[in-house]
Short mmCIF file of N, CA and C in Angstrom, two decimals:
data_model
loop_
_atom_site.label_atom_id
_atom_site.label_comp_id
_atom_site.label_asym_id
_atom_site.label_seq_id
_atom_site.Cartn_x
_atom_site.Cartn_y
_atom_site.Cartn_z
N MET J 130 14.56 16.08 4.63
CA MET J 130 13.25 15.48 4.66
C MET J 130 13.23 14.25 3.75
N GLY J 131 12.61 13.15 4.20
CA GLY J 131 12.57 11.92 3.42
C GLY J 131 11.47 11.92 2.38
N ASP J 132 11.46 10.87 1.58
CA ASP J 132 10.44 10.72 0.55
C ASP J 132 9.07 10.52 1.17
N ARG J 133 8.06 10.93 0.41
CA ARG J 133 6.67 10.63 0.77
C ARG J 133 6.09 9.79 -0.36
N TRP J 134 5.26 8.84 0.02
CA TRP J 134 4.65 7.95 -0.94
C TRP J 134 3.15 8.18 -1.02
N HIS J 135 2.63 8.04 -2.24
CA HIS J 135 1.19 7.97 -2.46
C HIS J 135 0.86 6.48 -2.45
N VAL J 136 -0.13 6.10 -1.64
CA VAL J 136 -0.49 4.69 -1.47
C VAL J 136 -1.87 4.46 -2.07
N GLU J 137 -1.96 3.45 -2.95
CA GLU J 137 -3.24 3.10 -3.56
C GLU J 137 -3.47 1.60 -3.44
N VAL J 138 -4.72 1.23 -3.23
CA VAL J 138 -5.12 -0.17 -3.24
C VAL J 138 -6.15 -0.33 -4.35
N ASP J 139 -5.89 -1.23 -5.27
CA ASP J 139 -6.85 -1.52 -6.34
C ASP J 139 -7.92 -2.43 -5.75
N ARG J 140 -9.05 -1.82 -5.42
CA ARG J 140 -10.11 -2.57 -4.74
C ARG J 140 -10.76 -3.61 -5.66
N SER J 141 -10.57 -3.49 -6.97
CA SER J 141 -11.11 -4.51 -7.86
C SER J 141 -10.24 -5.77 -7.84
N VAL J 142 -9.04 -5.65 -7.30
CA VAL J 142 -8.11 -6.77 -7.22
C VAL J 142 -8.02 -7.32 -5.79
N CYS J 143 -8.19 -6.45 -4.80
CA CYS J 143 -8.05 -6.83 -3.39
C CYS J 143 -8.99 -7.98 -3.03
N ILE J 144 -8.45 -8.99 -2.34
CA ILE J 144 -9.25 -10.13 -1.91
C ILE J 144 -9.53 -10.10 -0.41
N GLY J 145 -9.08 -9.03 0.26
CA GLY J 145 -9.38 -8.87 1.68
C GLY J 145 -8.65 -9.84 2.59
N SER J 146 -7.44 -10.23 2.22
CA SER J 146 -6.69 -11.18 3.05
C SER J 146 -6.29 -10.57 4.39
N GLY J 147 -6.14 -9.25 4.43
CA GLY J 147 -5.75 -8.57 5.66
C GLY J 147 -4.26 -8.59 5.93
N MET J 148 -3.48 -9.13 5.02
CA MET J 148 -2.02 -9.18 5.22
C MET J 148 -1.44 -7.78 5.38
N CYS J 149 -1.94 -6.82 4.63
CA CYS J 149 -1.43 -5.45 4.73
C CYS J 149 -1.70 -4.86 6.11
N VAL J 150 -2.88 -5.13 6.65
CA VAL J 150 -3.25 -4.63 7.97
C VAL J 150 -2.35 -5.25 9.04
N LEU J 151 -2.06 -6.53 8.90
CA LEU J 151 -1.19 -7.21 9.87
C LEU J 151 0.26 -6.75 9.74
N THR J 152 0.70 -6.50 8.53
CA THR J 152 2.10 -6.12 8.29
C THR J 152 2.36 -4.66 8.65
N ALA J 153 1.43 -3.79 8.34
CA ALA J 153 1.60 -2.35 8.59
C ALA J 153 0.38 -1.81 9.34
N PRO J 154 0.23 -2.19 10.61
CA PRO J 154 -0.93 -1.73 11.37
C PRO J 154 -0.99 -0.20 11.42
N GLY J 155 -2.19 0.32 11.27
CA GLY J 155 -2.37 1.76 11.29
C GLY J 155 -2.17 2.42 9.95
N ARG J 156 -1.59 1.68 9.01
CA ARG J 156 -1.35 2.23 7.66
C ARG J 156 -2.39 1.75 6.66
N PHE J 157 -3.01 0.59 6.94
CA PHE J 157 -4.07 0.04 6.08
C PHE J 157 -5.24 -0.36 6.97
N GLU J 158 -6.43 -0.31 6.39
CA GLU J 158 -7.65 -0.69 7.11
C GLU J 158 -8.51 -1.53 6.18
N LEU J 159 -9.33 -2.40 6.78
CA LEU J 159 -10.32 -3.14 6.01
C LEU J 159 -11.68 -2.53 6.29
N ASP J 160 -12.47 -2.32 5.24
CA ASP J 160 -13.81 -1.78 5.44
C ASP J 160 -14.78 -2.93 5.72
N THR J 161 -16.05 -2.64 5.81
CA THR J 161 -17.04 -3.66 6.15
C THR J 161 -17.17 -4.74 5.08
N ALA J 162 -16.74 -4.43 3.85
CA ALA J 162 -16.75 -5.41 2.76
C ALA J 162 -15.43 -6.19 2.71
N ARG J 163 -14.57 -5.98 3.72
CA ARG J 163 -13.24 -6.60 3.81
C ARG J 163 -12.34 -6.20 2.65
N GLN J 164 -12.51 -4.99 2.16
CA GLN J 164 -11.64 -4.44 1.13
C GLN J 164 -10.65 -3.51 1.82
N SER J 165 -9.40 -3.60 1.42
CA SER J 165 -8.36 -2.79 2.02
C SER J 165 -8.34 -1.39 1.43
N HIS J 166 -7.91 -0.45 2.24
CA HIS J 166 -7.63 0.90 1.77
C HIS J 166 -6.59 1.50 2.69
N PRO J 167 -5.79 2.44 2.15
CA PRO J 167 -4.78 3.06 3.01
C PRO J 167 -5.46 3.96 4.04
N ALA J 168 -4.89 4.00 5.25
CA ALA J 168 -5.42 4.90 6.28
C ALA J 168 -5.23 6.35 5.84
N ASP J 169 -4.15 6.62 5.14
CA ASP J 169 -3.87 7.95 4.58
C ASP J 169 -3.38 7.77 3.15
N ALA J 170 -3.82 8.63 2.26
CA ALA J 170 -3.43 8.52 0.85
C ALA J 170 -1.94 8.75 0.65
N GLU J 171 -1.33 9.56 1.54
CA GLU J 171 0.11 9.78 1.48
C GLU J 171 0.71 9.46 2.83
N THR J 172 1.94 8.94 2.79
CA THR J 172 2.65 8.60 4.01
C THR J 172 4.14 8.81 3.80
N ASP J 173 4.85 9.00 4.88
CA ASP J 173 6.30 9.02 4.77
C ASP J 173 6.76 7.64 4.30
N ALA J 174 7.82 7.60 3.52
CA ALA J 174 8.39 6.32 3.09
C ALA J 174 8.61 5.48 4.34
N ASN J 175 8.16 4.24 4.29
CA ASN J 175 8.13 3.41 5.48
C ASN J 175 8.35 1.95 5.09
N GLU J 176 9.28 1.30 5.75
CA GLU J 176 9.62 -0.10 5.45
C GLU J 176 8.41 -1.03 5.61
N LYS J 177 7.57 -0.79 6.61
CA LYS J 177 6.41 -1.65 6.85
C LYS J 177 5.38 -1.52 5.72
N VAL J 178 5.21 -0.30 5.21
CA VAL J 178 4.28 -0.09 4.09
C VAL J 178 4.81 -0.82 2.85
N LEU J 179 6.11 -0.73 2.62
CA LEU J 179 6.71 -1.44 1.49
C LEU J 179 6.56 -2.95 1.68
N GLU J 180 6.79 -3.46 2.89
CA GLU J 180 6.61 -4.89 3.16
C GLU J 180 5.17 -5.32 2.91
N ALA J 181 4.21 -4.47 3.28
CA ALA J 181 2.80 -4.78 3.04
C ALA J 181 2.51 -4.89 1.55
N ALA J 182 3.04 -3.95 0.78
CA ALA J 182 2.84 -3.99 -0.68
C ALA J 182 3.48 -5.24 -1.27
N GLU J 183 4.70 -5.54 -0.85
CA GLU J 183 5.41 -6.72 -1.37
C GLU J 183 4.72 -8.02 -0.96
N GLY J 184 4.07 -8.02 0.21
CA GLY J 184 3.44 -9.23 0.72
C GLY J 184 2.00 -9.43 0.30
N CYS J 185 1.44 -8.45 -0.40
CA CYS J 185 0.05 -8.60 -0.84
C CYS J 185 -0.05 -9.78 -1.81
N PRO J 186 -0.91 -10.75 -1.51
CA PRO J 186 -0.96 -11.95 -2.35
C PRO J 186 -1.46 -11.71 -3.77
N VAL J 187 -2.12 -10.59 -4.02
CA VAL J 187 -2.62 -10.31 -5.37
C VAL J 187 -2.05 -9.01 -5.94
N GLU J 188 -1.00 -8.47 -5.29
CA GLU J 188 -0.33 -7.25 -5.74
C GLU J 188 -1.32 -6.11 -6.01
N ALA J 189 -2.22 -5.88 -5.05
CA ALA J 189 -3.23 -4.83 -5.19
C ALA J 189 -2.72 -3.47 -4.74
N ILE J 190 -1.54 -3.41 -4.10
CA ILE J 190 -1.03 -2.16 -3.53
C ILE J 190 0.02 -1.55 -4.46
N THR J 191 -0.15 -0.27 -4.76
CA THR J 191 0.81 0.47 -5.56
C THR J 191 1.34 1.63 -4.73
N LEU J 192 2.66 1.81 -4.76
CA LEU J 192 3.31 2.92 -4.09
C LEU J 192 4.01 3.77 -5.14
N THR J 193 3.76 5.07 -5.11
CA THR J 193 4.44 6.00 -6.01
C THR J 193 4.97 7.16 -5.19
N LEU J 194 5.99 7.82 -5.71
CA LEU J 194 6.51 9.00 -5.03
C LEU J 194 5.45 10.11 -5.11
N ALA J 195 5.11 10.67 -3.97
CA ALA J 195 4.13 11.75 -3.92
C ALA J 195 4.66 12.94 -4.70
N GLY J 196 3.83 13.50 -5.52
CA GLY J 196 4.21 14.68 -6.28
C GLY J 196 4.91 14.39 -7.59
N GLY J 197 5.58 13.26 -7.67
CA GLY J 197 6.32 12.95 -8.90
C GLY J 197 5.73 11.81 -9.68
N GLY J 198 5.10 10.88 -8.99
CA GLY J 198 4.47 9.75 -9.65
C GLY J 198 5.39 8.61 -10.00
N GLU J 199 6.69 8.71 -9.68
CA GLU J 199 7.60 7.61 -9.99
C GLU J 199 7.21 6.39 -9.17
N VAL J 200 7.11 5.24 -9.83
CA VAL J 200 6.67 4.01 -9.18
C VAL J 200 7.75 3.48 -8.25
N VAL J 201 7.35 3.23 -7.00
CA VAL J 201 8.21 2.61 -6.00
C VAL J 201 7.95 1.11 -5.98
N PHE J 202 6.65 0.72 -6.01
CA PHE J 202 6.25 -0.68 -6.03
C PHE J 202 4.91 -0.76 -6.75
N PRO J 203 4.67 -1.75 -7.58
CA PRO J 203 5.56 -2.85 -7.94
C PRO J 203 6.62 -2.39 -8.93
N PRO J 204 7.73 -3.09 -8.93
CA PRO J 204 8.80 -2.71 -9.87
C PRO J 204 8.31 -2.89 -11.31
N GLU J 205 8.76 -1.97 -12.15
CA GLU J 205 8.39 -2.08 -13.56
C GLU J 205 9.18 -3.22 -14.19
N GLU J 206 8.53 -3.96 -15.06
CA GLU J 206 9.14 -5.13 -15.67
C GLU J 206 10.01 -4.75 -16.82
#
């Protein structure tokens, strides 16, 4: 069985660009205020979800290993 990720969007940082929705359709949604949120709080590790996090213009998306909390993205400095 592969890794599962916990997906979070910091709505205080999100600017509603929609890049995550375009990059990983079905994994992110925009609400009526154009704020992003994950379609599911946990997901199987997925290249498109990682691409969405990496492509977020304000780095509002955080991915951690479900159950363990180890940060997948953004990389620790």
